Short mmCIF file of C-alpha atoms in Angstrom, two decimals:
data_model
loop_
_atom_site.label_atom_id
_atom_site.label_comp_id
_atom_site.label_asym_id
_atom_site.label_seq_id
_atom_site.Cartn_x
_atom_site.Cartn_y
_atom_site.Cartn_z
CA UNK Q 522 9.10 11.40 -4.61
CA UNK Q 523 9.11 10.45 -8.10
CA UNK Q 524 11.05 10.18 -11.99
CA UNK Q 525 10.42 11.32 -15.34
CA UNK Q 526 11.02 9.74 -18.61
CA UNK Q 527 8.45 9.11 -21.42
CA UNK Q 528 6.35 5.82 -21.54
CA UNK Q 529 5.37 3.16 -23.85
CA UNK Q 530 1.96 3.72 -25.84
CA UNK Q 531 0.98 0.58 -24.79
CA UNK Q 532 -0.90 -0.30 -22.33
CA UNK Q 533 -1.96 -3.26 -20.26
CA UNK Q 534 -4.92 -4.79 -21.38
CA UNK Q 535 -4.98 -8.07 -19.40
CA UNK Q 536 -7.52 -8.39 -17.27
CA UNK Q 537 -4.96 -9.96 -14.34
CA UNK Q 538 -1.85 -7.48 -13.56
CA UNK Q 539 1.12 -9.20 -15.31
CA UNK Q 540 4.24 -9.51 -13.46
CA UNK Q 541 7.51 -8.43 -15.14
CA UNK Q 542 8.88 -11.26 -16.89
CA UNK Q 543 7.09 -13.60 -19.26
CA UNK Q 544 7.96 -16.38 -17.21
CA UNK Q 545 6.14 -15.13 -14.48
CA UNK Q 546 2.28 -15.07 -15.56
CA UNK Q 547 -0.62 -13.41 -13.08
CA UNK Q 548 -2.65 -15.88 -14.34
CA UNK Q 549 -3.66 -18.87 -12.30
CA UNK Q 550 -1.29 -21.55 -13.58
CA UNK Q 551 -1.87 -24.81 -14.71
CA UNK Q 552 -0.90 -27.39 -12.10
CA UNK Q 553 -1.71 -30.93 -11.46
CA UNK Q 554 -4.34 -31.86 -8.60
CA UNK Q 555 -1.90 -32.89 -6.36
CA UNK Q 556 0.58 -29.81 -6.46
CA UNK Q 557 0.28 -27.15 -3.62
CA UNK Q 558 1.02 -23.57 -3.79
CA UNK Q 559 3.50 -21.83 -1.51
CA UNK Q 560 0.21 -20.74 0.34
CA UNK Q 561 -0.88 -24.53 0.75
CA UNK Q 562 2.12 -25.73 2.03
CA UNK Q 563 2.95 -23.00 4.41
CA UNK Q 564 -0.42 -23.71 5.90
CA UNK Q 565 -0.30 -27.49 5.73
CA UNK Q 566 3.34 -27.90 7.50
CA UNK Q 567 1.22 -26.38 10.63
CA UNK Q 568 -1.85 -28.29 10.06
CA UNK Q 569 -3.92 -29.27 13.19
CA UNK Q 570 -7.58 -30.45 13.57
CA UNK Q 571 -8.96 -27.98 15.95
CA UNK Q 572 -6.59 -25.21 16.30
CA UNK Q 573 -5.61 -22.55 13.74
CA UNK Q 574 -1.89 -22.51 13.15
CA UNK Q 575 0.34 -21.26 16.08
CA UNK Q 576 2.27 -19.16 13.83
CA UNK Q 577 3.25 -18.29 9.84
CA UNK Q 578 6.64 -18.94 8.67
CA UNK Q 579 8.12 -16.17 6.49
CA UNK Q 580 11.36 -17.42 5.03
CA UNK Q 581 11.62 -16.34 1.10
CA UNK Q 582 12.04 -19.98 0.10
CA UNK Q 583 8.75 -21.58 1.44
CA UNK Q 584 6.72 -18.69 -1.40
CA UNK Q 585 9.30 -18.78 -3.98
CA UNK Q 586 6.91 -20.16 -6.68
CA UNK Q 587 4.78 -19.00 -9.93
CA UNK Q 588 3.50 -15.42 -9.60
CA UNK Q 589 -0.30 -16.05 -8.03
CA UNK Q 590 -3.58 -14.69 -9.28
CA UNK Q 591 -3.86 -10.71 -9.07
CA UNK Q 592 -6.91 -8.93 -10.29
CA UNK Q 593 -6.36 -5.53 -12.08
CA UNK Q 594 -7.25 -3.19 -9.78
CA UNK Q 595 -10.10 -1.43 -10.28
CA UNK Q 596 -10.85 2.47 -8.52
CA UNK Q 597 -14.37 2.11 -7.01
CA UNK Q 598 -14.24 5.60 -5.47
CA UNK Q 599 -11.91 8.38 -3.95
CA UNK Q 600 -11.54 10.62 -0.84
CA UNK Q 601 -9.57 13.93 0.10
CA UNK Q 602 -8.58 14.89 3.73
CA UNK Q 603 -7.84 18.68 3.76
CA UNK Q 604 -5.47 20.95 5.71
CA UNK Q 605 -7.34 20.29 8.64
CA UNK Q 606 -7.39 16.23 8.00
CA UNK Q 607 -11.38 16.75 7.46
CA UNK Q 608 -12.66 14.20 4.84
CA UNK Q 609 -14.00 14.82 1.97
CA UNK Q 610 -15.96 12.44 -0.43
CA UNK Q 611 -14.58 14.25 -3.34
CA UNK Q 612 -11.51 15.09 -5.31
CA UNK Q 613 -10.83 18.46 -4.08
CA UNK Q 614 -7.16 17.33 -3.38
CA UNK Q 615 -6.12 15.66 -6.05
CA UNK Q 616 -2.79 17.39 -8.52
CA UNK Q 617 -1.60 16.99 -11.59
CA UNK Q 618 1.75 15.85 -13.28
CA UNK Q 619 3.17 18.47 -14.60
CA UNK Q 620 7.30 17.85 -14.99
CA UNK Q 621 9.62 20.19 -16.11
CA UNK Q 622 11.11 20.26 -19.29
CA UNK Q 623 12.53 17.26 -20.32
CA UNK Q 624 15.44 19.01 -22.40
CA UNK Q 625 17.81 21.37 -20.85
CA UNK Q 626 20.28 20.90 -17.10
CA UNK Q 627 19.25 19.17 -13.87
CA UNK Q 628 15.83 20.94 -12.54
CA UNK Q 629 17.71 22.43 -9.39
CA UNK Q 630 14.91 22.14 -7.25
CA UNK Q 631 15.46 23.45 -3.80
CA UNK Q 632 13.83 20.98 -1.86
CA UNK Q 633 14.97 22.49 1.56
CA UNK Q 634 13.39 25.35 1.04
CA UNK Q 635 10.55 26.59 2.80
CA UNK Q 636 11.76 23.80 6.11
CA UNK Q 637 11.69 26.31 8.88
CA UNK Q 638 8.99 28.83 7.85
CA UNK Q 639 6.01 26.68 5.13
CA UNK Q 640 5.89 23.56 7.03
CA UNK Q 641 2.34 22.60 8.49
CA UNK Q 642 2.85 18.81 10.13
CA UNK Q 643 0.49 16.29 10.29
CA UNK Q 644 0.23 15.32 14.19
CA UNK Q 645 1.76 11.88 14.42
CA UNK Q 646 0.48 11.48 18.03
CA UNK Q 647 -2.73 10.91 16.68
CA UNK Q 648 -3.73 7.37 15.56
CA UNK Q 649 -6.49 7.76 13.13
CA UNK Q 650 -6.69 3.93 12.01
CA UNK Q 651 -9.26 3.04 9.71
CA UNK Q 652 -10.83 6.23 10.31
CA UNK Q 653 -11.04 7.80 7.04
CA UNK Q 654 -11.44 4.40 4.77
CA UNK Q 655 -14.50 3.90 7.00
CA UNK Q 656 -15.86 7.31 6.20
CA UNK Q 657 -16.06 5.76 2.51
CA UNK Q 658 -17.08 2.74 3.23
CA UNK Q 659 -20.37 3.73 5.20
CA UNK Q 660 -21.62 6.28 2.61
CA UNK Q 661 -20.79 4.30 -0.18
CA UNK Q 662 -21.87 0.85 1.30
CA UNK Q 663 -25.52 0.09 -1.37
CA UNK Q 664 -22.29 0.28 -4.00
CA UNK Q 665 -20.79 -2.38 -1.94
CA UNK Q 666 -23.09 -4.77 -1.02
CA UNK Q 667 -22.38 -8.17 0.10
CA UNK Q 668 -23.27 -11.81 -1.35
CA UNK Q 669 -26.23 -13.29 -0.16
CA UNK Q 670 -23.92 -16.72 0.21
CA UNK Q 671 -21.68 -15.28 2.73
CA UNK Q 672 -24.24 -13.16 4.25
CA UNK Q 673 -21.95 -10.07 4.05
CA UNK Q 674 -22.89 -6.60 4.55
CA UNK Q 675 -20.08 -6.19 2.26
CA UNK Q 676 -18.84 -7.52 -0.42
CA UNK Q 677 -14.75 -8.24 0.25
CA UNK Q 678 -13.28 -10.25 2.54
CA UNK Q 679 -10.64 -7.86 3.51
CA UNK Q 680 -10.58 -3.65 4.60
CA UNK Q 681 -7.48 -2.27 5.40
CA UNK Q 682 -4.76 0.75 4.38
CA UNK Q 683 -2.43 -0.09 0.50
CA UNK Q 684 0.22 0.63 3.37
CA UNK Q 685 -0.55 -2.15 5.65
CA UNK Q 686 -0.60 -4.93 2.42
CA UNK Q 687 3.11 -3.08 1.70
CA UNK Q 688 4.32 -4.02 4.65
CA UNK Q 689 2.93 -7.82 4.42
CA UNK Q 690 4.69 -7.81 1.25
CA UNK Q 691 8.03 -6.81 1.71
CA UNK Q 692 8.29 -8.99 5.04
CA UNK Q 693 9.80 -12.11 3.62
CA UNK Q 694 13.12 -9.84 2.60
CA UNK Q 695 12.53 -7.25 5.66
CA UNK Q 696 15.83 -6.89 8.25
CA UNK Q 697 15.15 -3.79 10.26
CA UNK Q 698 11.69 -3.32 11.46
CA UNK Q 699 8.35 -5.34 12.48
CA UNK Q 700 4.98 -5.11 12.52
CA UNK Q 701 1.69 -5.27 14.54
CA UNK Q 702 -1.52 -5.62 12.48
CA UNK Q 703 -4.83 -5.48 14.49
CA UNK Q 704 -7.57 -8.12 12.81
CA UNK Q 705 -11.28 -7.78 13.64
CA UNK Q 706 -14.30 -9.72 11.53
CA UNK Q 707 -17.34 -7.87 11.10
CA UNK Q 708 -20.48 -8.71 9.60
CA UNK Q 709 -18.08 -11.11 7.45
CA UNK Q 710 -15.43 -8.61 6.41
CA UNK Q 711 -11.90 -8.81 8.07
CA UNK Q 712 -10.71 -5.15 8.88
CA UNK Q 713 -7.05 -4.82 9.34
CA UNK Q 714 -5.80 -1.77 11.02
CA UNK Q 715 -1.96 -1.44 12.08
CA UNK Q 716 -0.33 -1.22 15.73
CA UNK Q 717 2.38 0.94 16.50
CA UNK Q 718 5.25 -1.17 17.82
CA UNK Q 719 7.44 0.13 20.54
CA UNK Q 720 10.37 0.24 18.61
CA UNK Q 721 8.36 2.27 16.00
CA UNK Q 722 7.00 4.86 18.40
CA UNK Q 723 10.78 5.32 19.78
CA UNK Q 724 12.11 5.85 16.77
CA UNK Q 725 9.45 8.63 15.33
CA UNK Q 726 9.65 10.20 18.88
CA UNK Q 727 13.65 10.59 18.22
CA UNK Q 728 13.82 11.53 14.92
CA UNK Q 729 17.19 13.40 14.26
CA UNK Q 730 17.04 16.80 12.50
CA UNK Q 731 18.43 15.09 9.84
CA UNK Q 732 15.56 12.74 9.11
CA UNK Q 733 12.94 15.13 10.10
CA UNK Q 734 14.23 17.61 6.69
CA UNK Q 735 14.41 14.35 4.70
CA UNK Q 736 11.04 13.71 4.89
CA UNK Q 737 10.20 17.25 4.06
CA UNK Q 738 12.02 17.14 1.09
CA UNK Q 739 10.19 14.58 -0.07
CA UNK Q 740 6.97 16.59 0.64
CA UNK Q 741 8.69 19.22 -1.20
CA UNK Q 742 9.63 17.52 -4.24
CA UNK Q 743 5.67 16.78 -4.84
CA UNK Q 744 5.43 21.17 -4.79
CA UNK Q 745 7.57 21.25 -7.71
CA UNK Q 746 6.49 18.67 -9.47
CA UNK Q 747 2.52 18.78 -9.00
CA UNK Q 748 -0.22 21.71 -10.13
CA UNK Q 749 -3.79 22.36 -8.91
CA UNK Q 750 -5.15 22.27 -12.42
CA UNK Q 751 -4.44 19.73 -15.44
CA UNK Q 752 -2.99 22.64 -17.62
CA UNK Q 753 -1.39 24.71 -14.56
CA UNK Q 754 2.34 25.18 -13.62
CA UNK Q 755 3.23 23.81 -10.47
CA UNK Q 756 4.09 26.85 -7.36
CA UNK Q 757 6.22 25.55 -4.92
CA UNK Q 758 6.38 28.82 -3.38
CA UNK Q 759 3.20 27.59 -1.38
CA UNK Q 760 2.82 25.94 2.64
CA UNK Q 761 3.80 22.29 2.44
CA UNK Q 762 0.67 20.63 4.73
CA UNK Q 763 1.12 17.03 5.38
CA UNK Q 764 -2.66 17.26 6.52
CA UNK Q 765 -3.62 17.18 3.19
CA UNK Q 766 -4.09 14.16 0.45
CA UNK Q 767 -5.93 12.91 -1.98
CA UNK Q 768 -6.72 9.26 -1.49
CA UNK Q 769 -8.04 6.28 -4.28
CA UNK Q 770 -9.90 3.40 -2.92
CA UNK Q 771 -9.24 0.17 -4.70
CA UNK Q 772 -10.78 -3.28 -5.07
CA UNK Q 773 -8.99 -6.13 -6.66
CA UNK Q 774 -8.25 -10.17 -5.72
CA UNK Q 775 -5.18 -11.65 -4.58
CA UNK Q 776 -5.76 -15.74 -5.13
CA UNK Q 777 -8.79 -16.15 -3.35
CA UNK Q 778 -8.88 -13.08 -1.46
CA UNK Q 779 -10.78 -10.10 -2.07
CA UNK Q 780 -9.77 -7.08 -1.43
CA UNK Q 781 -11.00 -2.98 -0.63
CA UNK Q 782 -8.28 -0.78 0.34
CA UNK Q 783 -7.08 2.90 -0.05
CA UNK Q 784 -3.85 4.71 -0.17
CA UNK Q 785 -2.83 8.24 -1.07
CA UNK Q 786 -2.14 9.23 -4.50
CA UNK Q 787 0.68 11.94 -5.11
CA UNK Q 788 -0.84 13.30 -8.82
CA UNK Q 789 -2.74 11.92 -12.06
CA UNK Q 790 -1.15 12.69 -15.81
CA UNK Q 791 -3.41 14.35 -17.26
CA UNK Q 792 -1.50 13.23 -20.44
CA UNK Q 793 -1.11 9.87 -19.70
CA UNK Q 794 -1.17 6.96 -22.54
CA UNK Q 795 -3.86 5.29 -20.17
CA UNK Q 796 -6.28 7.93 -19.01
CA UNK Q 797 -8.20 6.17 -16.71
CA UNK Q 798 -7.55 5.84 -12.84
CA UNK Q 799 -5.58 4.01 -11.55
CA UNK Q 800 -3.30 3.79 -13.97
CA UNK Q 801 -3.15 7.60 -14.83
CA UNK Q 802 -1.59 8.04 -11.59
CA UNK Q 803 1.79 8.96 -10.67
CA UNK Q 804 3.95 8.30 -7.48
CA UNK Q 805 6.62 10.56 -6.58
CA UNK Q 806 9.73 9.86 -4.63
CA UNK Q 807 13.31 11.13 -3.61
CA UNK Q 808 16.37 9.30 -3.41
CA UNK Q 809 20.27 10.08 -2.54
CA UNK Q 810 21.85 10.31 -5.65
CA UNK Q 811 23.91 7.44 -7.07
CA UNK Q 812 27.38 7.53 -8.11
CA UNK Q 813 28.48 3.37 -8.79
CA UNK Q 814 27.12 0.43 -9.41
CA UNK Q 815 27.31 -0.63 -6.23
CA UNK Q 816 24.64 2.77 -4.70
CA UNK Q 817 22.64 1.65 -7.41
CA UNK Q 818 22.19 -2.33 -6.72
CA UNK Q 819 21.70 -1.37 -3.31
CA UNK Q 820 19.13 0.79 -4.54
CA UNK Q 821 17.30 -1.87 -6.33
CA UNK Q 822 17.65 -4.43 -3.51
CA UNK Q 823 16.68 -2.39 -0.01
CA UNK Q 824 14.24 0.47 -1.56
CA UNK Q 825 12.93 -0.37 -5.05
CA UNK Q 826 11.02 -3.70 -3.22
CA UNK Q 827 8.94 -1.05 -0.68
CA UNK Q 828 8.55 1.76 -4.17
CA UNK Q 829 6.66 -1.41 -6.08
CA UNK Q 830 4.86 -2.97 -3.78
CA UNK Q 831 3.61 0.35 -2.64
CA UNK Q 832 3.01 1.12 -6.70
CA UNK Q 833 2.20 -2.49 -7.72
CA UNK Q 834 -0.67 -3.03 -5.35
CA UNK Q 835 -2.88 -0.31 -6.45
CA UNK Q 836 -2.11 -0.34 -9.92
CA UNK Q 837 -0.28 2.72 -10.53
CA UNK Q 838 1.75 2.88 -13.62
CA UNK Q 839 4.37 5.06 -13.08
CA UNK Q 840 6.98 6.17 -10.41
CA UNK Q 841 9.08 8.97 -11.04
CA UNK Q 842 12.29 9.73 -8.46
CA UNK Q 843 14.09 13.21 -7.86
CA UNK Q 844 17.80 12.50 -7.08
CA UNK Q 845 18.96 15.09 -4.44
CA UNK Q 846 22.68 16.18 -4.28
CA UNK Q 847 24.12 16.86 -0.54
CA UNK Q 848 23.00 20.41 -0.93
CA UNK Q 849 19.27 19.23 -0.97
CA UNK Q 850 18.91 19.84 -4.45
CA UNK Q 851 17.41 17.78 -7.30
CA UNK Q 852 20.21 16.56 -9.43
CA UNK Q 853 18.15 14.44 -11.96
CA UNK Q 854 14.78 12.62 -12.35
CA UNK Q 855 14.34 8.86 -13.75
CA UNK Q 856 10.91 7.47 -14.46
CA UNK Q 857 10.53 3.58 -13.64
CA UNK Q 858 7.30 1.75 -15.30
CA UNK Q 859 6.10 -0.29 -12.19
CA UNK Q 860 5.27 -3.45 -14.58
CA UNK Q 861 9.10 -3.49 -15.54
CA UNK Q 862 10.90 -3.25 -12.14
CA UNK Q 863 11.48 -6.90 -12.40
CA UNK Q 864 13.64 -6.71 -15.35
CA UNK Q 865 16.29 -3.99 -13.22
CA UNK Q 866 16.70 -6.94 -10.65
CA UNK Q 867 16.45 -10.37 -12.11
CA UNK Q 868 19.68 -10.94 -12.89
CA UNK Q 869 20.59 -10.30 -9.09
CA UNK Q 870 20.31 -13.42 -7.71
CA UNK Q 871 20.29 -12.37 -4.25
CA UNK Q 872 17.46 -9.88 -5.11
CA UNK Q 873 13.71 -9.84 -3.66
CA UNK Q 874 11.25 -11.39 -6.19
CA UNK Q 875 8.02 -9.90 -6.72
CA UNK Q 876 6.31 -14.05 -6.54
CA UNK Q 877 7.56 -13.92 -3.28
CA UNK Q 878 6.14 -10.87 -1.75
CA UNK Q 879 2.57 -11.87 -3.64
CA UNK Q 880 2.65 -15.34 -2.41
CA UNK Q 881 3.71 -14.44 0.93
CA UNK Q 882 0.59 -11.83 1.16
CA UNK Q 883 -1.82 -14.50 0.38
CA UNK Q 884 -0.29 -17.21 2.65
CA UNK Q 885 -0.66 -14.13 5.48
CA UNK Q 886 -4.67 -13.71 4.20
CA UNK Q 887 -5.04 -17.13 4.13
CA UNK Q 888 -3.81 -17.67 8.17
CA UNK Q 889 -5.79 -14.28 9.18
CA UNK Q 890 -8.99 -16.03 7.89
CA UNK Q 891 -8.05 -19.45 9.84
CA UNK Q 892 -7.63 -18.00 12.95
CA UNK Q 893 -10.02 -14.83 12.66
CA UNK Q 894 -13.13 -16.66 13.05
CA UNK Q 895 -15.45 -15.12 15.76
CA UNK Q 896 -17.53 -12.32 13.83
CA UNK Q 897 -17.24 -9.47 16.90
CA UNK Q 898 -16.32 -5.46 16.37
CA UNK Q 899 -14.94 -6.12 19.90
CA UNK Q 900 -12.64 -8.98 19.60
CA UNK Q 901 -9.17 -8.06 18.40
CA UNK Q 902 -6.67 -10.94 17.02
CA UNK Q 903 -3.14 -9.06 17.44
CA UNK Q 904 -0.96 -10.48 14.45
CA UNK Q 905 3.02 -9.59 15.21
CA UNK Q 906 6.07 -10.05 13.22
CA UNK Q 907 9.56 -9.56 14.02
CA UNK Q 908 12.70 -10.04 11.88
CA UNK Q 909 14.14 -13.63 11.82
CA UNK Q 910 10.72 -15.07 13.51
CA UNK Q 911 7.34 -16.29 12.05
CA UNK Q 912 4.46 -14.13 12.52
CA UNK Q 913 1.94 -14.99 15.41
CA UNK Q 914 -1.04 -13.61 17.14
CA UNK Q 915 -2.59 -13.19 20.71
CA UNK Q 916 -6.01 -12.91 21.16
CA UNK Q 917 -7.83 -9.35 22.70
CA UNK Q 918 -11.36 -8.68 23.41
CA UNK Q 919 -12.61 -5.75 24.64
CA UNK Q 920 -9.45 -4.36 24.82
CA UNK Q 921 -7.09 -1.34 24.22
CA UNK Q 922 -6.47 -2.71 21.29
CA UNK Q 923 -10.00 -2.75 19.50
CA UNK Q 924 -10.02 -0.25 17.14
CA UNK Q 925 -13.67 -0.17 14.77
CA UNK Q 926 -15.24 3.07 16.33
CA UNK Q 927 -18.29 2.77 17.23
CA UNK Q 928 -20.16 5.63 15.32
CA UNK Q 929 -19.25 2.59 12.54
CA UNK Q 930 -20.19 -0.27 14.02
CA UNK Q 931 -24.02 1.22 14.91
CA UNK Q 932 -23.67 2.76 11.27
CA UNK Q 933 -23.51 -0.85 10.09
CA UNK Q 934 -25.56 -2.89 11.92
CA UNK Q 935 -28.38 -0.83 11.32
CA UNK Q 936 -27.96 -2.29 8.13
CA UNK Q 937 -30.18 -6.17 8.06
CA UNK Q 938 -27.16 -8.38 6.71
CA UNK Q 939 -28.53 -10.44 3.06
CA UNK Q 940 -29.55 -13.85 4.43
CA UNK Q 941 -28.89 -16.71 1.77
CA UNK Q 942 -32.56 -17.71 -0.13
CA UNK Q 943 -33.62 -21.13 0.32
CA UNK Q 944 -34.15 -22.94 -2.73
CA UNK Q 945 -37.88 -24.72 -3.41
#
């Protein structure tokens, strides 16, 4: 699931992730006292004196504003599940870029091969949450230790999946599909942890055939594209295992949110122009190949918003698709620098913006930290979103819904929280 064409030599070296257009800064801008952000005003149109906010609007206008404050995000550790889904503190999964040729016809790849007889699946029935992220967390919690101020046992405000923030994201231009995120404040951290919808769960229990050897394909793609050594070949003659992955864990700030999250990485460059993780790694994706203008602005509008935020949040550099012809066979490959996806859409004025998405995530932070309030493992706050509506919440406690396991919970609380010092 990814592209290939040669990069700039330069890299980033602002401390705040840039957006695409100089127009659009990461840093905090200057603004008079009285302005609001998006954030403020979303927030302040519900404002009440005792009650959090019934609900969050969503429409693209409201957070159509300067690009807020992001952080760089910085790689504060790393995880691999193997063919089994066991974890792993290490980097026993991770691959390597390693693209063919760059001269020379269309790589060919077969990407339905192997379908029916090297196809290990991950079992979707199983709802592992947090599961693996807390893993991390608890053995590498004296790395993360909270501020005395807040009396944290950790120090972020926020623990979730890079895939849950994706979907926060892309919800202001989202048409299809909804969410459910599960919010629960512990020791002064707010896990996030998603819900599968109903509509969700119907639709992965009747899959077609069709979509079933797409997603494969994409699997696939990665076995051509990806060795087990920096200086290897890839062998995609191999068992595709969805079990397995390689996963970085990231901490960064969005306004005044921080954040600790981790997502799966497909590969690392091991010739990449910036050598250090994150930015060394490389996502991989497959689309239908384009043949008009037309496939392609639909392209940019409906899938290149979920490919950045997915690549923007974490930091990675590069994405590189594999264009498959009707046969199932890679056609071409296109590399797109995450940092200039803006410029392929601006001048579609009925495009997503990336200050949209950002805002919108931190108006969303900013509403789970009104209403989250109650520091209990046990007490769930359910956030929901459909399309067309604002996003509200129900309250749960001790409930089907509560989802920190409990091995975790006693983990941490064996831990004494820092208590603020009292100044003489």
């Amino acid at each position: 699931m990814r592209t290939q064409r040669r990069l700039e030599r330069n890299p980033p070296t602002s401390q705040h992730l840039a957006p695409m257009k100089p127009s659009v800064c990461a840093k905090k801008r200057d603004r008079g006292d009285d302005e609001d952000t998006p954030e403020d005003k979303a927030m302040k149109s519900q404002k009440s004196n005792a009650k959090p906010p019934p609900t969050l609007p969503v429409t693209p206008s409201r957070y159509d504003a300067p690009f807020p404050f992001y952080r760089r995000p910085a790689e504060v550790g790393h995880f691999s599940l193997d063919s089994q889904r066991c974890y792993h503190g290490d980097a026993r999964q991770l691959r390597y870029y390693a693209p063919p040729p760059t001269e020379g016809p269309s790589p060919g790849f077969d990407l339905r091969d192997g379908y029916r007889d090297r196809y290990v699946q991950r079992d979707e029935n199983v709802h592992e949450g947090l599961e693996h992220l807390l893993q991390w967390v608890s053995q590498n919690r004296k790395q993360l230790q909270g501020a005395e101020e807040k009396g944290q046992l950790l120090n972020t405000d926020f623990v979730t999946w890079r895939g849950h923030l994706t979907k926060v994201l892309t919800t202001p231009y989202e048409r299809q599909d909804g969410w459910l995120l599960a919010v629960s404040l512990f020791h002064g951290t707010l896990y996030v942890s998603e819900v599968e919808t109903e509509s969700a769960q119907r639709q992965r229990e009747q899959r077609s055939e069709m979509l079933k050897e797409l997603t494969y394909m994409g699997y696939k793609f990665e076995h051509y594209m990806c060795a087990d050594t920096p200086d290897g070949t890839p062998d995609p003659t191999g068992v595709v295992n969805t079990n397995e992955g390689f996963c970085t864990v990231i901490r960064t700030r969005l306004g005044t949110h921080s954040l600790l999250f981790s997502g799966e990485v497909d590969c690392t460059d091991p010739r990449s122009p910036w050598p250090d993780p994150p930015s060394c790694y490389v996502e991989l994706k497959t689309s239908k190949v384009m043949h008009s203008p037309a496939q392609r602005k639909s392209f940019y509008r409906h899938k290149m918003i979920k490919w950045w935020a997915q690549s923007f949040l974490p930091g990675v550099s590069r994405i590189v698709a594999g264009y498959r012809g009707p046969d199932g066979s890679v056609v071409g490959l296109e590399t797109f620098e995450t940092m200039k996806i803006f410029q392929l859409i601006r001048e579609d004025q009925g495009c997503w913006k990336p200050a949209v998405c950002m805002n919108f995530c931190a108006a969303f932070l900013s509403f789970v930290k009104k209403v989250v309030t109650e520091d209990n493992p046990k007490l769930v706050h359910l956030f929901a979103w459909e399309p067309g509506h604002p996003v509200s919440f129900t309250v749960h406690r001790d409930s089907e819904y509560t989802f920190l396991p409990d091995w975790y919970v006693e983990a941490l609380s064996m831990e004494k929280p820092p208590t603020p010092q009292i100044p003489d």
